[in-house]
Amino acid sequence: MRDANREWVFAQRPDGEPDMDSFELRESDVPEPEYGQLLVRVRYLSVDPYMRGRMRDAESYAEPWSVGDVMAGAVVGEVVESRSDDYDAGDVVTGNGTWGDYSVLDADSVAPVDPSIADLPAYLGVLGMPGRTAYFGLLEVGEPKPGDTVVVSGAAGAVGSVVGQIAKLNGCRVVGFAGTDEKVEWLTDDLGFDAAVNYKQVDDYGAALDDAAPGGVDVYFDNVGGPITDAVFPRLNVDARVAVCGQIAHYNDEGVPTGPRKLPQLIASRAKVKGLLVGDYVTRFEEASEQLGEWVATGELGHRETVVEGLDNAPDAFLGLFSGDNIGKQVVRVSDPADD
Amino acid sequence: MRDANREWVFAQRPDGEPDMDSFELRESDVPEPEYGQLLVRVRYLSVDPYMRGRMRDAESYAEPWSVGDVMAGAVVGEVVESRSDDYDAGDVVTGNGTWGDYSVLDADSVAPVDPSIADLPAYLGVLGMPGRTAYFGLLEVGEPKPGDTVVVSGAAGAVGSVVGQIAKLNGCRVVGFAGTDEKVEWLTDDLGFDAAVNYKQVDDYGAALDDAAPGGVDVYFDNVGGPITDAVFPRLNVDARVAVCGQIAHYNDEGVPTGPRKLPQLIASRAKVKGLLVGDYVTRFEEASEQLGEWVATGELGHRETVVEGLDNAPDAFLGLFSGDNIGKQVVRVSDPADD
């Protein structure tokens, strides 16, 4: 068991594309839990695109980080010291922690992890916030109906891969956009997508959509923005629904990006476009976790995690999100029981 | 009574901004109604921005006109020959007709006009399609709640002026954008808008909004698009609603116009943006007509029509919509009982 802690600190606001200068690894003492808290040995930590927003000095849904803050995010880990009656040392839990060897978590904000359903990293993906985002975003904003054509951008990511599969479970035709042939094969061969487009190998996204979704688009689940989204909008069917979950193509833009105006395209289709934050559904998280857990346990919901080894590499894992390094959920393995 | 007919024909597809070359006045015989139809002496005809869309050779919600088609639109007129049991000669009706001295209308598609509620031109505006568009667009897409701040672009137009007043009747704070001081005064002094901005006298629409709507925007009813809309989007409150009714700033654009990307702005606000066509509410038109008629009769709903004199000037009246000539509903007076 490590008797000291290391943690990544937000060192500098990025201008455009972030790089290693934004991060600094600091040695510190192992933190002390207060009453109601748990000291957790982090096994896996989550890196997520939304974290780029917290690096901006601008009010948004997630509080901006101050330079000097410890990087925060979802973790899975083992309780080493409990100051709560609800958990004991040895329990495996997930919750919002830090990019460190150890995290202190409030006991009332964590959830237990059941390794018999899935390995620990899945609790940061399909059984964590990304899975719940897919669940509520697709079902509540996308409102899929049997026979609908559902298009997903960032389809091989942590959210997109779950969206497409839930759409299939709802009787939809599903088309995904992803950035490598390996991702495309995973979507179509393993996850049951009806079609997938490697957008890095295609010049004309509109023509690719006309091939893959000849009847137009009823639901668009957007994780990406940019030219893929530009191609989808003119192909939205009457009363289509667009869930705007992420816009990773624009997260590193400085200033307001420009592109084709989309509002004129909404009148004829009467399409609905709605922004999505999973936190709005917090009172229904249990419903989602139960359903997702059941689908994972029965094998109806496939999942995959890209594991980057070692806390040292957490910034690289984060930066890799913007170049599409990950298939499924990108996580960092911080420790292993054998290391303790 | 004229014993011949004149009618405007769609003569040429415009390239960008339309001009008189798109229209040709043709002499013709007075048409003959068939069984179930009415021959109507047109008193007023409606010119509407959506007609620009029908001039394009592109599939949309309204069928594109072919070159050589008679210009079509809503009219109010007096039945001169009825081949229906439901109407008699002398009845005043409104329905979809043509830009002509006479129109033949299907009796089952017209509505009776009650001049005791309002003068005839109002039946093309507040008591016609624009009024119903405002009614359903605001109430069904905008979902205004008491205390909401509602922003309307094209606020002094046929639709916008009704939207703002219905929002006031629902307990909202209402801010309008319009293009002349006279329009601004009409909105604030006569119609009860809380604030109105003459966008032609203002450089920074964002600053104007920060003044007029310091608490942000809960409902945006967009008739215009362009830079006003660009200023509203970053100011949408959490769970805001945007009704996309018209985008007149872009109707004369060739190709797809570009501008600031709006989808990235929707995530933090979780705003809903939805296109609007009044035809989707056809089964509830009677409800709207009754309510609007009641509000007009009691004086709770003010209205104004800009009357262009003479069928000769119908194209000018239409073209004037794009330069904001009209206050309230733009109509053309085709005939008067005294002329018959």
Coordinates of N, CA, C and O in Angstrom, one line a residue, chain A residues 37 64 66 99 104 110 131 157 159 181 187 198 217 220 235 238 243 256-257 324-325:
Chain A
Q37 N -17.2 10.4 5.4 CA -16.4 10.2 4.1 C -15.6 8.9 4.1 O -15.5 8.2 5.1
P64 N -16.1 25.9 -13.5 CA -14.7 25.9 -14.0 C -13.7 25.6 -13.0 O -13.8 26.0 -11.8
S66 N -10.2 26.2 -11.2 CA -9.2 27.2 -11.0 C -7.8 26.6 -11.1 O -7.6 25.4 -10.8
W99 N -8.0 12.8 -9.8 CA -7.0 12.1 -10.5 C -5.8 11.9 -9.5 O -4.8 12.6 -9.6
V104 N -10.7 11.1 -1.5 CA -11.7 11.1 -0.4 C -13.1 11.4 -1.0 O -13.3 12.3 -1.7
V110 N -21.6 8.1 -3.2 CA -21.0 7.0 -4.0 C -22.0 5.9 -4.2 O -23.1 5.9 -3.6
G131 N -23.2 5.8 -19.6 CA -24.3 4.9 -19.9 C -25.6 5.6 -19.5 O -26.6 5.5 -20.3
G157 N -17.8 5.8 -29.1 CA -17.4 6.3 -27.8 C -18.2 5.7 -26.6 O -19.1 4.9 -26.9
V159 N -20.5 7.0 -24.8 CA -22.0 7.3 -24.8 C -22.6 6.7 -26.1 O -23.6 6.0 -26.1
D181 N -11.5 2.0 -38.9 CA -12.1 0.8 -39.4 C -12.4 -0.2 -38.3 O -13.4 -0.9 -38.3
L187 N -18.8 -1.7 -34.1 CA -20.2 -1.3 -34.1 C -21.1 -2.2 -34.9 O -22.1 -2.6 -34.4
N198 N -16.9 5.2 -41.5 CA -15.6 5.7 -41.1 C -15.4 7.1 -41.7 O -15.1 7.2 -42.8
V217 N -33.5 10.8 -41.5 CA -33.0 10.6 -40.1 C -34.2 11.0 -39.2 O -34.7 12.1 -39.3
Y220 N -31.3 12.0 -34.2 CA -29.9 12.2 -34.3 C -29.3 12.4 -32.9 O -29.7 13.4 -32.3
R235 N -31.1 16.3 -43.7 CA -31.7 15.0 -43.9 C -32.6 14.6 -42.7 O -33.1 13.4 -42.6
V238 N -39.5 14.8 -41.0 CA -40.5 15.6 -40.3 C -40.7 15.1 -38.9 O -40.7 13.8 -38.6
A243 N -30.8 15.1 -30.1 CA -30.2 15.2 -28.8 C -28.8 15.7 -28.9 O -27.9 15.1 -29.5
V256 N -16.4 31.7 -30.9 CA -17.6 30.9 -31.3 C -17.3 30.4 -32.7 O -17.1 31.2 -33.7
P257 N -17.4 29.1 -32.9 CA -17.2 28.5 -34.2 C -18.3 28.8 -35.2 O -19.4 29.1 -34.7
G324 N -9.5 10.7 -30.7 CA -10.2 9.5 -31.0 C -9.5 8.3 -30.7 O -9.7 7.2 -31.3
D325 N -8.5 8.3 -29.7 CA -7.7 7.1 -29.4 C -8.6 6.0 -28.8 O -8.2 4.8 -29.0

